[in-house]
Coordinates of C-alpha atoms in Angstrom, one line a residue:
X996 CA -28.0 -142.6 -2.7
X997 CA -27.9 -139.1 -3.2
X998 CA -25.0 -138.5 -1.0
X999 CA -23.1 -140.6 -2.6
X1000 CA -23.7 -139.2 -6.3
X1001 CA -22.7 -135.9 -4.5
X1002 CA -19.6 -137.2 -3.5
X1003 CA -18.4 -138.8 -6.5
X1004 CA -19.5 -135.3 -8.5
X1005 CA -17.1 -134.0 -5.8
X1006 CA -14.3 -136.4 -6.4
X1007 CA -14.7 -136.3 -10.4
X1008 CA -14.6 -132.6 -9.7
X1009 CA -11.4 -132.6 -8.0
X1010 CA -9.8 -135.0 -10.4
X1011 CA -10.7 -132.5 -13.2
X1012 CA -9.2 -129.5 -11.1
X1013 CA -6.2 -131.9 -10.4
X1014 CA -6.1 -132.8 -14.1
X1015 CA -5.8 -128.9 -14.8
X1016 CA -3.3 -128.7 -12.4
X1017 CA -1.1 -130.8 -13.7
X1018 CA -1.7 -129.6 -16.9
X1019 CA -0.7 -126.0 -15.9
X1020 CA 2.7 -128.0 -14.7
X1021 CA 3.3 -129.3 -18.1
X1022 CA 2.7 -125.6 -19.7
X1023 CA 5.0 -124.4 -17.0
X1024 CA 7.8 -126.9 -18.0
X1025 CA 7.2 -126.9 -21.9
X1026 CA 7.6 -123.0 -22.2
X1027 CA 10.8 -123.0 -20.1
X1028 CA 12.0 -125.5 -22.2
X1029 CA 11.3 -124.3 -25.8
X1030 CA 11.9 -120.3 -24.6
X1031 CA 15.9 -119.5 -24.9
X1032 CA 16.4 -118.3 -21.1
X1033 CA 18.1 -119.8 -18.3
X1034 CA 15.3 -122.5 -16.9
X1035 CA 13.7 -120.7 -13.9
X1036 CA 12.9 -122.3 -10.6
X1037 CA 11.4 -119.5 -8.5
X1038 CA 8.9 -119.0 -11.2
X1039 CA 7.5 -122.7 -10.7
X1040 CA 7.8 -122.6 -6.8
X1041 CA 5.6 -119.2 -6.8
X1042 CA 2.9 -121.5 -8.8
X1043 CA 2.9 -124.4 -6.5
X1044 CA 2.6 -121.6 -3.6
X1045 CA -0.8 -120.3 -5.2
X1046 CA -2.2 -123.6 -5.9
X1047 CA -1.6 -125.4 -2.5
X1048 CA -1.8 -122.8 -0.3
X1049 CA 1.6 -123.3 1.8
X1050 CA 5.3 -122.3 1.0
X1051 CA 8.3 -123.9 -0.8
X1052 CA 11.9 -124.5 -0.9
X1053 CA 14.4 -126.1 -3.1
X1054 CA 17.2 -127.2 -0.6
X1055 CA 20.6 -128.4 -1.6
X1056 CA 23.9 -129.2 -0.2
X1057 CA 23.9 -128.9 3.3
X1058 CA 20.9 -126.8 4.0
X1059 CA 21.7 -124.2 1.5
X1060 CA 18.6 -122.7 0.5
X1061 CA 18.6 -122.4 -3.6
X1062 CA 15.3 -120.8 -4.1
X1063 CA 12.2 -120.6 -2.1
X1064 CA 8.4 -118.4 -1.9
X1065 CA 9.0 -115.5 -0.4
X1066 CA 7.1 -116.6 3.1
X1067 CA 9.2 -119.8 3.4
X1068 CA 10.6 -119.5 7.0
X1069 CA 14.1 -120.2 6.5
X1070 CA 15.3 -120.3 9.9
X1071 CA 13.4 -123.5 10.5
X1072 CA 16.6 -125.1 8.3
X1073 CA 19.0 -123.9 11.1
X1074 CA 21.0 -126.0 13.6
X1075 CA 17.8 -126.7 15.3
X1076 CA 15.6 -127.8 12.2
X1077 CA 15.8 -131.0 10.3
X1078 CA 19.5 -131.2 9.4
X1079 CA 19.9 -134.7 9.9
X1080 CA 16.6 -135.3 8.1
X1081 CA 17.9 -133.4 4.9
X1082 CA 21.2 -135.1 5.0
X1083 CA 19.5 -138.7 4.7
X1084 CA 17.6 -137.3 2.0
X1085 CA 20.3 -135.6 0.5
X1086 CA 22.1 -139.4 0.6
X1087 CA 19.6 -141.4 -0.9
X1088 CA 18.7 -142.8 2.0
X1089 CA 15.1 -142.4 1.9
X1090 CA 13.1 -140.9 -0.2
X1091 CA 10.3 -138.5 1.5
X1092 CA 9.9 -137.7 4.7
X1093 CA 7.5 -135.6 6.8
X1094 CA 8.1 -134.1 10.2
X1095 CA 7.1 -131.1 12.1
X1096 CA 9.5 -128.3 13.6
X1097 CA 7.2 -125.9 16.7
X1098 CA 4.1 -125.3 14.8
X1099 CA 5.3 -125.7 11.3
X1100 CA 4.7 -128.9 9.5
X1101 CA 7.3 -130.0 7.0
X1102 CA 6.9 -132.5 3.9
X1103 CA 10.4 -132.9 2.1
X1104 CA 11.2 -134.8 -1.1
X1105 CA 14.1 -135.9 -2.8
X1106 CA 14.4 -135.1 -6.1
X1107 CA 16.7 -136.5 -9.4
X1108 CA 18.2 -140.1 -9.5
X1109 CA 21.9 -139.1 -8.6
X1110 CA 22.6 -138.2 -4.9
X1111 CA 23.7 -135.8 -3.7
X1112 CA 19.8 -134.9 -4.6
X1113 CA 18.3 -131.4 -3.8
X1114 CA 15.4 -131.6 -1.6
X1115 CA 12.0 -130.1 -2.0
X1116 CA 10.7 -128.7 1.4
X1117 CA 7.1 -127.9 1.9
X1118 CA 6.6 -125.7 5.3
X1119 CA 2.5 -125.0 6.6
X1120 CA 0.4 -124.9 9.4
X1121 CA -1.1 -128.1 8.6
X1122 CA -0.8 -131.4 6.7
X1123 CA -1.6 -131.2 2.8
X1124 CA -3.8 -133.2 1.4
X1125 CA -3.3 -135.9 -0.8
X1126 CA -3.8 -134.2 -4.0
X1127 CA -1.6 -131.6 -2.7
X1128 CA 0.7 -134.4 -2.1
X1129 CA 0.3 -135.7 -5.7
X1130 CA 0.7 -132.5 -7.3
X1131 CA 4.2 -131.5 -5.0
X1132 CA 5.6 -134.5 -6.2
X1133 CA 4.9 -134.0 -9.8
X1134 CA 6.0 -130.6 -8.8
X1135 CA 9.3 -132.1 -7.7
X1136 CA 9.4 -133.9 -11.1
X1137 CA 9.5 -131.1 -13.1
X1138 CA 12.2 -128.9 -11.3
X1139 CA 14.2 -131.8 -11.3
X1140 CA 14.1 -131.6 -14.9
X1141 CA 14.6 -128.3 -15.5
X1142 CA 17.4 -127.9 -12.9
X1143 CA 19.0 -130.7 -15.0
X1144 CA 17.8 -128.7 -18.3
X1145 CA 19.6 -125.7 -16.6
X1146 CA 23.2 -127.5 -16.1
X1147 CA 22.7 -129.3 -19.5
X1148 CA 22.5 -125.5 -20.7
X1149 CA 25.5 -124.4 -18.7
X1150 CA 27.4 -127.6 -20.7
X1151 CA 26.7 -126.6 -23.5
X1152 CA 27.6 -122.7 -23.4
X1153 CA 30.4 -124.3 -21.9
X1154 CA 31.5 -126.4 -24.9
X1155 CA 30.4 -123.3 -27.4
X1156 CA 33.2 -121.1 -25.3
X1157 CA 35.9 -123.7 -25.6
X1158 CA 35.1 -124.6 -29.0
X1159 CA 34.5 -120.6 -30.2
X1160 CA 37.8 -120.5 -28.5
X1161 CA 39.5 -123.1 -29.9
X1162 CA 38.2 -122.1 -33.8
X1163 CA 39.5 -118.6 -33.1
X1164 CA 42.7 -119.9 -32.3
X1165 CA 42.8 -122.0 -35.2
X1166 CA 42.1 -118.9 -37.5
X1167 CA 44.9 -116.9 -35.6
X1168 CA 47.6 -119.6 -36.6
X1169 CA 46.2 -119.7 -40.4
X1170 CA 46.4 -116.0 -40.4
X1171 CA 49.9 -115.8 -38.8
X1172 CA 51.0 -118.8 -42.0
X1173 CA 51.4 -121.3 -39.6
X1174 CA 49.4 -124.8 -40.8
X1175 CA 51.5 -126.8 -38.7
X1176 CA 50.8 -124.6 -35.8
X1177 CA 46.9 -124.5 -36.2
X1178 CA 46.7 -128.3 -36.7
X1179 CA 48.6 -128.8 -33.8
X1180 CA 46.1 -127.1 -31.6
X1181 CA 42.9 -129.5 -32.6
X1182 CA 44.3 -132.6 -30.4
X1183 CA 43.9 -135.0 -32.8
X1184 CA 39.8 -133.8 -34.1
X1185 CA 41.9 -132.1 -37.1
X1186 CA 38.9 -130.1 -38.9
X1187 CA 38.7 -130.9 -43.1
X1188 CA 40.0 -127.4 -43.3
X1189 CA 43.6 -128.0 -42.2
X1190 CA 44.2 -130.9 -44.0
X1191 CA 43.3 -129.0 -47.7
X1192 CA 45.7 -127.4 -49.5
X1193 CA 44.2 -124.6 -50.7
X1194 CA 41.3 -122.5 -48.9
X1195 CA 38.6 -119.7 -50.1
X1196 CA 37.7 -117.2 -47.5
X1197 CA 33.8 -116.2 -47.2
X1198 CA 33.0 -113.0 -45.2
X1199 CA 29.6 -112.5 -44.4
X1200 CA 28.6 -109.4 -43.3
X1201 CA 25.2 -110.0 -40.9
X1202 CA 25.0 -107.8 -38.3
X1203 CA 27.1 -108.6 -34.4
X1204 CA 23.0 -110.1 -33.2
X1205 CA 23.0 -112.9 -35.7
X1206 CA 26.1 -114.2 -36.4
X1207 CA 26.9 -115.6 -33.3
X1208 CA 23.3 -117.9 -34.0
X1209 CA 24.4 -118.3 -37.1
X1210 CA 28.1 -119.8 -35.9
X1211 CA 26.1 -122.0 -33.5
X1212 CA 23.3 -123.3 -35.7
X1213 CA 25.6 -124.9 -37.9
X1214 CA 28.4 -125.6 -35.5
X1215 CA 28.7 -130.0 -35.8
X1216 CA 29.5 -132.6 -32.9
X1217 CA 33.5 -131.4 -32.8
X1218 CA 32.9 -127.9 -32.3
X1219 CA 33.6 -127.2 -36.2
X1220 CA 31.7 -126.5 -39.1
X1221 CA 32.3 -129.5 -42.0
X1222 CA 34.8 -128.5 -44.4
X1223 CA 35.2 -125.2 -42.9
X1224 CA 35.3 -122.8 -39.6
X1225 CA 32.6 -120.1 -38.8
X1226 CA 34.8 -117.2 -37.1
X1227 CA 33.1 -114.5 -35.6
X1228 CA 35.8 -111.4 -36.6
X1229 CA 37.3 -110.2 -33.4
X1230 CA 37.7 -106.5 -35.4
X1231 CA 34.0 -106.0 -37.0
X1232 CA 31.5 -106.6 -34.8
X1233 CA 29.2 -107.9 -37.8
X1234 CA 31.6 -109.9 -40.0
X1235 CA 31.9 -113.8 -39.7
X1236 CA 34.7 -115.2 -41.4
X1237 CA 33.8 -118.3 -43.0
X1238 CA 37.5 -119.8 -44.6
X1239 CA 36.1 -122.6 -46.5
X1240 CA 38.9 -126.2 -48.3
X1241 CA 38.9 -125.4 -52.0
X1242 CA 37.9 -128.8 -53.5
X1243 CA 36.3 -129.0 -56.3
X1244 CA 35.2 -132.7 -55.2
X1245 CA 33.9 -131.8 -52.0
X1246 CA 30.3 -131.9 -52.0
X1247 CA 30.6 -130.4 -48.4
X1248 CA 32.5 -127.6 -49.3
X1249 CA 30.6 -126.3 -52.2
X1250 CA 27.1 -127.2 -49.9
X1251 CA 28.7 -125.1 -46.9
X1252 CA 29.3 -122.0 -49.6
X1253 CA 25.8 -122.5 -51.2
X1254 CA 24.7 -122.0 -47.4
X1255 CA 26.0 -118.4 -46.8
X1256 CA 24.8 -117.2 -50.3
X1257 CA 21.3 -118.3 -49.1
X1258 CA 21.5 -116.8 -46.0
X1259 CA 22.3 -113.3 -48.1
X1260 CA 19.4 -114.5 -50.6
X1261 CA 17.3 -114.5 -47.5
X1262 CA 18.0 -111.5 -46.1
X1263 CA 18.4 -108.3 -47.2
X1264 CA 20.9 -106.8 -45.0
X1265 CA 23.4 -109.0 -45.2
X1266 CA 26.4 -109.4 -48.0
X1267 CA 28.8 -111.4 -48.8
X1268 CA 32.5 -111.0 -50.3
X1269 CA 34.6 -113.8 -51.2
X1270 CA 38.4 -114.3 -52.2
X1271 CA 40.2 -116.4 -54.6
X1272 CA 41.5 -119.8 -53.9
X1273 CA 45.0 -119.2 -52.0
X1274 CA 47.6 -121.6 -50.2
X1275 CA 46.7 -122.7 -46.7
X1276 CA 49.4 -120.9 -45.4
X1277 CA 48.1 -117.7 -47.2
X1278 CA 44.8 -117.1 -45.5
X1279 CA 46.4 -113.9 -44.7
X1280 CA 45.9 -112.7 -47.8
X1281 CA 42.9 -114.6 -48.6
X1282 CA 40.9 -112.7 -45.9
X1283 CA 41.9 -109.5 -47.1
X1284 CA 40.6 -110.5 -50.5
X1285 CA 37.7 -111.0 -48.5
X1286 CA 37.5 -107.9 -46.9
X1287 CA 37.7 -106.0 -50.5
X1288 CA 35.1 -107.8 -51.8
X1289 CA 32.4 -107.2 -49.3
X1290 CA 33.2 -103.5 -49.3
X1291 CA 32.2 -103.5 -52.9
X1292 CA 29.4 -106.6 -52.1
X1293 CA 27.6 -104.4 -49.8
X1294 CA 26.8 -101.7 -52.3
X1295 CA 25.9 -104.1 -55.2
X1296 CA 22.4 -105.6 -56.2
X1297 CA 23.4 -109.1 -55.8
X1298 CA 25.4 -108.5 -52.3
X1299 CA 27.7 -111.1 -53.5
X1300 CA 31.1 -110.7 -54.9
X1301 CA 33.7 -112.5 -55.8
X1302 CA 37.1 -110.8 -55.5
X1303 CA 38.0 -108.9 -58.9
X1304 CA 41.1 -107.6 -58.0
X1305 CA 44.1 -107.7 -60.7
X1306 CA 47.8 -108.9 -60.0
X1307 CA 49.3 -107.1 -57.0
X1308 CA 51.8 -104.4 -57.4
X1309 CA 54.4 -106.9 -56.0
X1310 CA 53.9 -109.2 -58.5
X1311 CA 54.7 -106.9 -61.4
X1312 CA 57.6 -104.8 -60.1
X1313 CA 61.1 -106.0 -61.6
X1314 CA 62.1 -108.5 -59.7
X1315 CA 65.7 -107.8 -58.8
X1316 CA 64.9 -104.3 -58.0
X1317 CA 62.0 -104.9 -55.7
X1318 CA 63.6 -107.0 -54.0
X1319 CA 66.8 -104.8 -52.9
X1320 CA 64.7 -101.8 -52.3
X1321 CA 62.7 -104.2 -49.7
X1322 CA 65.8 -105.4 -48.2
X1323 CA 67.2 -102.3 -48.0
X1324 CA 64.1 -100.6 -46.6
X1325 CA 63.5 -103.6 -44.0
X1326 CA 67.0 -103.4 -42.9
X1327 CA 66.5 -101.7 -39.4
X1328 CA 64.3 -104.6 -38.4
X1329 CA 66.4 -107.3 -39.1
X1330 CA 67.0 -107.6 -35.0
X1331 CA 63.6 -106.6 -34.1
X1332 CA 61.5 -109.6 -32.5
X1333 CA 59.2 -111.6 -34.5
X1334 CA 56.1 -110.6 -33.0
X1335 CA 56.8 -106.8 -33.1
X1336 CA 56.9 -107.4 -37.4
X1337 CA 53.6 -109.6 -37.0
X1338 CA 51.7 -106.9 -35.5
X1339 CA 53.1 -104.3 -37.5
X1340 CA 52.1 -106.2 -40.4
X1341 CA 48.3 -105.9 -39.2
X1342 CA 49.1 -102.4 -38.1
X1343 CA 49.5 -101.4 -41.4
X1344 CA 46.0 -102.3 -42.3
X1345 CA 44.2 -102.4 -39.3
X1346 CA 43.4 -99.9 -36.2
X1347 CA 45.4 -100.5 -33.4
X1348 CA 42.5 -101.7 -31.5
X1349 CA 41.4 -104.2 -34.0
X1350 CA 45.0 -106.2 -33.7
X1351 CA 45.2 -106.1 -30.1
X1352 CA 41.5 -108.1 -30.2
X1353 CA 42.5 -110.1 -33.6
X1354 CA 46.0 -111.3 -31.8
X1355 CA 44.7 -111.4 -28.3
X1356 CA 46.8 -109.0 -26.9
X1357 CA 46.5 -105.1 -25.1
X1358 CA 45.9 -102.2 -27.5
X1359 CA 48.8 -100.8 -25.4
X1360 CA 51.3 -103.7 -26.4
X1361 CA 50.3 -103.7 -30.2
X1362 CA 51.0 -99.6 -29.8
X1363 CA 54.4 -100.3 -28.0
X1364 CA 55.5 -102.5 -30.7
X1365 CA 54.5 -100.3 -33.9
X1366 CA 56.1 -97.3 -32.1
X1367 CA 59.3 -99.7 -32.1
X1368 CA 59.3 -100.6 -35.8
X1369 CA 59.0 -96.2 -36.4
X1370 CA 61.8 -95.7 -34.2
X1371 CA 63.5 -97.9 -36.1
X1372 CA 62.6 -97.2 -39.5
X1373 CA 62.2 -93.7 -39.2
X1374 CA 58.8 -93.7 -40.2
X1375 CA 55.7 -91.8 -38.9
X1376 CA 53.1 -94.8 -39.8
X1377 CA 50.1 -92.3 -38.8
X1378 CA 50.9 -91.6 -42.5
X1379 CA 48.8 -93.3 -45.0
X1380 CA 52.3 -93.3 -47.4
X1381 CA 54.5 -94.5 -45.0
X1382 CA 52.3 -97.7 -44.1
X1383 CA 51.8 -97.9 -48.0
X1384 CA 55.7 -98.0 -48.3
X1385 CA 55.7 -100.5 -45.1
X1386 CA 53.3 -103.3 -46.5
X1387 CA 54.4 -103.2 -49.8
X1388 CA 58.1 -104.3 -48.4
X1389 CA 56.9 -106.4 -45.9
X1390 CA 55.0 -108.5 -49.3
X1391 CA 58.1 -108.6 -51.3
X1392 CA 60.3 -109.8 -48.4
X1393 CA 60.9 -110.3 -44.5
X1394 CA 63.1 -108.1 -42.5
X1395 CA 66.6 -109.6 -42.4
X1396 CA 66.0 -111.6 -45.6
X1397 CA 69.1 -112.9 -46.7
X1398 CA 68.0 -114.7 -50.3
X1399 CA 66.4 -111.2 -50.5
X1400 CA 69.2 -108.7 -50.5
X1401 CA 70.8 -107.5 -53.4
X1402 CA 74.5 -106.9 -53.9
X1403 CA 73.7 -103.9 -56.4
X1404 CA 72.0 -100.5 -55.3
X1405 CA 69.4 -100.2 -54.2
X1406 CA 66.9 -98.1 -56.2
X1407 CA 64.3 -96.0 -53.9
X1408 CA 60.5 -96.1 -54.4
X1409 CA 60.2 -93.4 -56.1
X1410 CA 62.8 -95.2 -58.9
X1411 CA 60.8 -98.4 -58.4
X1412 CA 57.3 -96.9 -59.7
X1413 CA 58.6 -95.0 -62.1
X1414 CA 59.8 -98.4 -63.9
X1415 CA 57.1 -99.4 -67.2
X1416 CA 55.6 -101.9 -65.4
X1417 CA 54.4 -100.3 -62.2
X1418 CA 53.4 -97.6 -64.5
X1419 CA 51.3 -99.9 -66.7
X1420 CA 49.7 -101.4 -63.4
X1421 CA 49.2 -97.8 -62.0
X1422 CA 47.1 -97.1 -64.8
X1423 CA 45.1 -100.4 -65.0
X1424 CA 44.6 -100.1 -61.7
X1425 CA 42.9 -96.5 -61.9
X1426 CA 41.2 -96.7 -65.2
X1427 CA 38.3 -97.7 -63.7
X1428 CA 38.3 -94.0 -62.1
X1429 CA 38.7 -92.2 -65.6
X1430 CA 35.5 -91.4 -66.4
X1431 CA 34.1 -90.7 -62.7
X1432 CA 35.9 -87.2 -62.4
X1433 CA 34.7 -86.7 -59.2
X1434 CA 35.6 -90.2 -57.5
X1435 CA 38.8 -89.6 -59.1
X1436 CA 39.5 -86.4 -57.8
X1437 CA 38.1 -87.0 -53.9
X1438 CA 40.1 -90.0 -54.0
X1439 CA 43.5 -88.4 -55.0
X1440 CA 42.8 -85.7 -52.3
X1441 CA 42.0 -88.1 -49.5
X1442 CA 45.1 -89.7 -49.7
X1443 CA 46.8 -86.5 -50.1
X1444 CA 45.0 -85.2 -47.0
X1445 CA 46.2 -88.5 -45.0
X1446 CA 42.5 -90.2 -45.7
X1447 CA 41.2 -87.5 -43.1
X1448 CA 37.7 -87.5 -44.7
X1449 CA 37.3 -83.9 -43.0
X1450 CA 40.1 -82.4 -44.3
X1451 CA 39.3 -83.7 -48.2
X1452 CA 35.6 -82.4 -47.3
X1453 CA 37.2 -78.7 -46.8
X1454 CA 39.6 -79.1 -49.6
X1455 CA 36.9 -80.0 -51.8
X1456 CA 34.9 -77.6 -50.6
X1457 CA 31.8 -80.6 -50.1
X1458 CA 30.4 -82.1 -47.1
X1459 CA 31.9 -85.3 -45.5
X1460 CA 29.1 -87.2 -46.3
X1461 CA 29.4 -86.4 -49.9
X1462 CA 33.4 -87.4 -49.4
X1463 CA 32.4 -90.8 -48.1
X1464 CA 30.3 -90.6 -51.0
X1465 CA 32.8 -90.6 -53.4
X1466 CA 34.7 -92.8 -51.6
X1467 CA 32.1 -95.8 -52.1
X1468 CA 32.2 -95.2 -55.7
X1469 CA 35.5 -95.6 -56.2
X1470 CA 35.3 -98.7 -54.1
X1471 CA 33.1 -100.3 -56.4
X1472 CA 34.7 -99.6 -59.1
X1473 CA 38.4 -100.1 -57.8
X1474 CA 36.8 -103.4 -55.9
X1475 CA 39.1 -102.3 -53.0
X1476 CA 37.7 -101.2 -49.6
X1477 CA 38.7 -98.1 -48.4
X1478 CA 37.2 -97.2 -45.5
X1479 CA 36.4 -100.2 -43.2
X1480 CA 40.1 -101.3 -42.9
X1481 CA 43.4 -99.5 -44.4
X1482 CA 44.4 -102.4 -46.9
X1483 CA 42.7 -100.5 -50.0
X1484 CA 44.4 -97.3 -49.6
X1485 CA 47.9 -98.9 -50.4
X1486 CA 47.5 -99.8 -54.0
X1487 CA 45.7 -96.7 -54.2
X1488 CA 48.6 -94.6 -52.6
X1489 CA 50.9 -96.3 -55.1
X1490 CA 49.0 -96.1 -58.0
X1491 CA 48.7 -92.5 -57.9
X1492 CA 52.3 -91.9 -56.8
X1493 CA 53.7 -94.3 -59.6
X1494 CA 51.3 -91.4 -62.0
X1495 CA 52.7 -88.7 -60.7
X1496 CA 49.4 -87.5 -59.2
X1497 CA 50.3 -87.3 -55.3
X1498 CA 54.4 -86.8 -53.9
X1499 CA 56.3 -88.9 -52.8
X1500 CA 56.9 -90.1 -49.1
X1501 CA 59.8 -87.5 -48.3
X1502 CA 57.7 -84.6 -49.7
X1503 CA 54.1 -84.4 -47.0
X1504 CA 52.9 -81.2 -46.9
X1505 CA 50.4 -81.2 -43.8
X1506 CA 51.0 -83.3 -40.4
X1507 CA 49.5 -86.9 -40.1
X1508 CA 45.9 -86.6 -39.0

């Protein structure tokens, strides 16, 4: 009698320590499947090896060994081990088997429902007891699991690329003001977005760790985001570009916007600047709306602003006039390829490098073709002017614009801001600069020292820090940005030429920096 309550103490004591097994299993399977890292197999193989006492292998495919302990003999899956015993298995045909190869026993185990099914292989000196056994095949549960966890994974990456892919893509066609072109591309899942008329572009500024998360959290079933597209910006590394349909009866939209001022609520390093409502086909120029505004966002209490900006020089020049000077000035590019304008439209307001990644081609091609539009031109567009001249002809008119030409002279730019209203929007546009002398002054003689902040800095007879300084002022109150792209510096060229304050193009006085 007293045997036999020793030997069920014994077996209740080995069901407890089996229990605990297991339930080491779960904990193994739950923290690789909450934790964000590729499921690992070897790490529950090297468990079972310290609780049973004998070594493991995970076998797929035709013997290949996937993982294993680190004493699992491996050459006992050679021509002369169990080959055709792992191909049964590997077929379905049976389910476990146990045989023995010299002096090394062998349990194996097919795992998953599908064939072909990767076999769990079990090498010791000896036969393993039934809860060994029991806890192998639970064993063999749970990396089937996570192996399927693991390819799930893999899937899913997968469909992130291909959709990240296909939303970038997207974005490039708006930004090139091609609707047609960017619908065309979404195979019939046509996002809200394309099908408004007129969009708002959001550009959060959150650092390059999060906003790749943030793109993914919020990312729905067709790889879009509702009534908008969450862009990661191929130029800053921490901007996402958020261009959101402007419709006022869009629950969706307005929901989507109220999102990304929370997250800047929520977190103190980010900021966010947002553009006016613009044409579909104008994204263009709604994202660099965008761009001005979070240059002045960033440095604000709130870290959100809406753009502020007033009517662009284009739109206030004398119509006629404009319009042959552009002509005139665009001429030389009329037989120039369609892509070489494109990029030099970007070039004008981006770096070199910043193109090549937004249009998806080399930093050497983007290069090749703005060296092309200087040649023909005659332009050095190192030179903050000349690029100033450039973008303001490329916004009042294409190169080889027929219904742009003008019969009459053409006046030069110099004529053209010397006209009342350029004048009037030249001093508008730096009245904001009046009474901060010093913003004023650095900012007049950054663009006369080709926005070389080091140059200014000995002008000025300051540091560069105190330049950039400056510089940040007058971005706020300008509510232009200045020094994370080149787009700012244009009005701000003009606007101090059209006042007399800096020369003209023909008259430079120092080499571009």
């Amino acid at each position: 009698m007293a045997i036999g309550a020793i030997d069920a103490q014994r077996r209740s004591a080995d069901r407890l320590a089996h229990l605990g097994r297991l339930d080491e299993l779960l904990h193994h399977l739950r923290r690789q499947a909450s934790r964000s890292a590729e499921a690992d197999v070897q790490e529950v193989l090297d468990w079972l090896r310290r609780r049973i006492g004998v070594d493991v292998a995970l076998v797929v495919g035709a013997g290949t060994v996937e993982a294993a302990t680190a004493g699992f003999p491996r050459d006992i899956l050679g021509p002369e081990g169990p080959t055709s015993l792992l191909a049964r298995l590997a077929r379905g045909s049976v389910a476990a088997a146990a045989t023995q190869v010299g002096e090394v026993r062998l349990r194996l185990e097919a795992l998953g429902p599908g064939a072909p099914h990767p076999v769990l292989v079990v090498a010791g000196p000896r036969q393993v007891t039934r809860e060994a056994a029991s806890l192998i095949s639970h064993t063999g549960s749970v990396l089937d699991v996570l192996r399927r966890v693991r390819r799930a994974d893999a899937t899913a990456r997968g469909y992130d690329r291909k959709a990240l892919q296909l939303r970038f893509a997207v974005f490039q066609a708006l930004m090139a003001g091609d609707p047609v072109l960017a619908r065309s591309m979404t195979v019939g899942a046509v996002p809200p977005l394309l099908d408004a008329d007129r969009v708002r572009v959001h550009l959060l500024y959150c650092g390059p760790d999060n906003r790749e998360r943030i793109a993914a959290t919020y990312q729905d079933a067709r790889g879009y985001h509702g009534p908008g597209l969450l862009v990661p910006c191929p130029v800053f590394n921490g901007h996402l570009i958020c261009p959101i349909a402007e419709d006022p009866n869009a629950p969706d939209a307005t929901r989507q916007a109220e999102l990304l001022r929370r997250l800047v609520r929520d977190n103190p390093r980010y900021a966010l600047g947002i553009s006016d409502a613009h044409a579909l086909r104008a994204t263009a120029d709604a994202y660099g709306q965008a761009v001005h505004a979070l240059a002045v966002a960033r440095h604000t209490p709130g870290r959100v602003l809406t753009y502020r900006g007033r009517t662009p020089l284009a739109r206030v020049l004398p119509r006629p006039q404009a319009l042959a000077w552009a002509a005139a000035f665009l001429r030389p590019l009329a037989a120039a390829p369609k892509t070489t304008v494109d990029l030099t439209r970007l070039a004008v307001s981006f770096h070199h490098t910043g193109v090549a990644r937004l249009r998806g081609v080399s930093r050497n091609t983007v290069t090749a073709h703005v060296q092309r539009v200087e040649a023909l031109l005659g332009l050095d567009l190192r030179d903050v002017r000349s690029r100033a001249a450039l973008d303001l002809a490329l916004s009042l008119a294409d190169p080889g614009d027929d219904a742009a030409a003008d019969r009459r002279q053409a006046p030069t730019l110099d004529a053209l801001l010397r006209t009342p209203a350029a004048t009037a929007w030249a001093r508008a546009f730096l009245g904001p600069l009046r009474d901060v002398g010093r913003a004023h002054t650095t900012a007049r003689t950054w663009i006369e020292a080709n926005a070389d902040a080091q140059r200014t800095a000995r002008r000025l007879g300051v540091s560069r820090n105190t330049v950039r300084s400056h510089l940040r002022t007058a971005e706020r109150l300008l509510n232009r940005d200045l020094l994370t792209t080149r787009a700012g510096l244009h009005d701000l060229v003009h606007a101090l030429h059209a006042l007399r304050a800096i020369d003209a193009i023909d008259a430079i006085d120092e080499p571009p920096a």
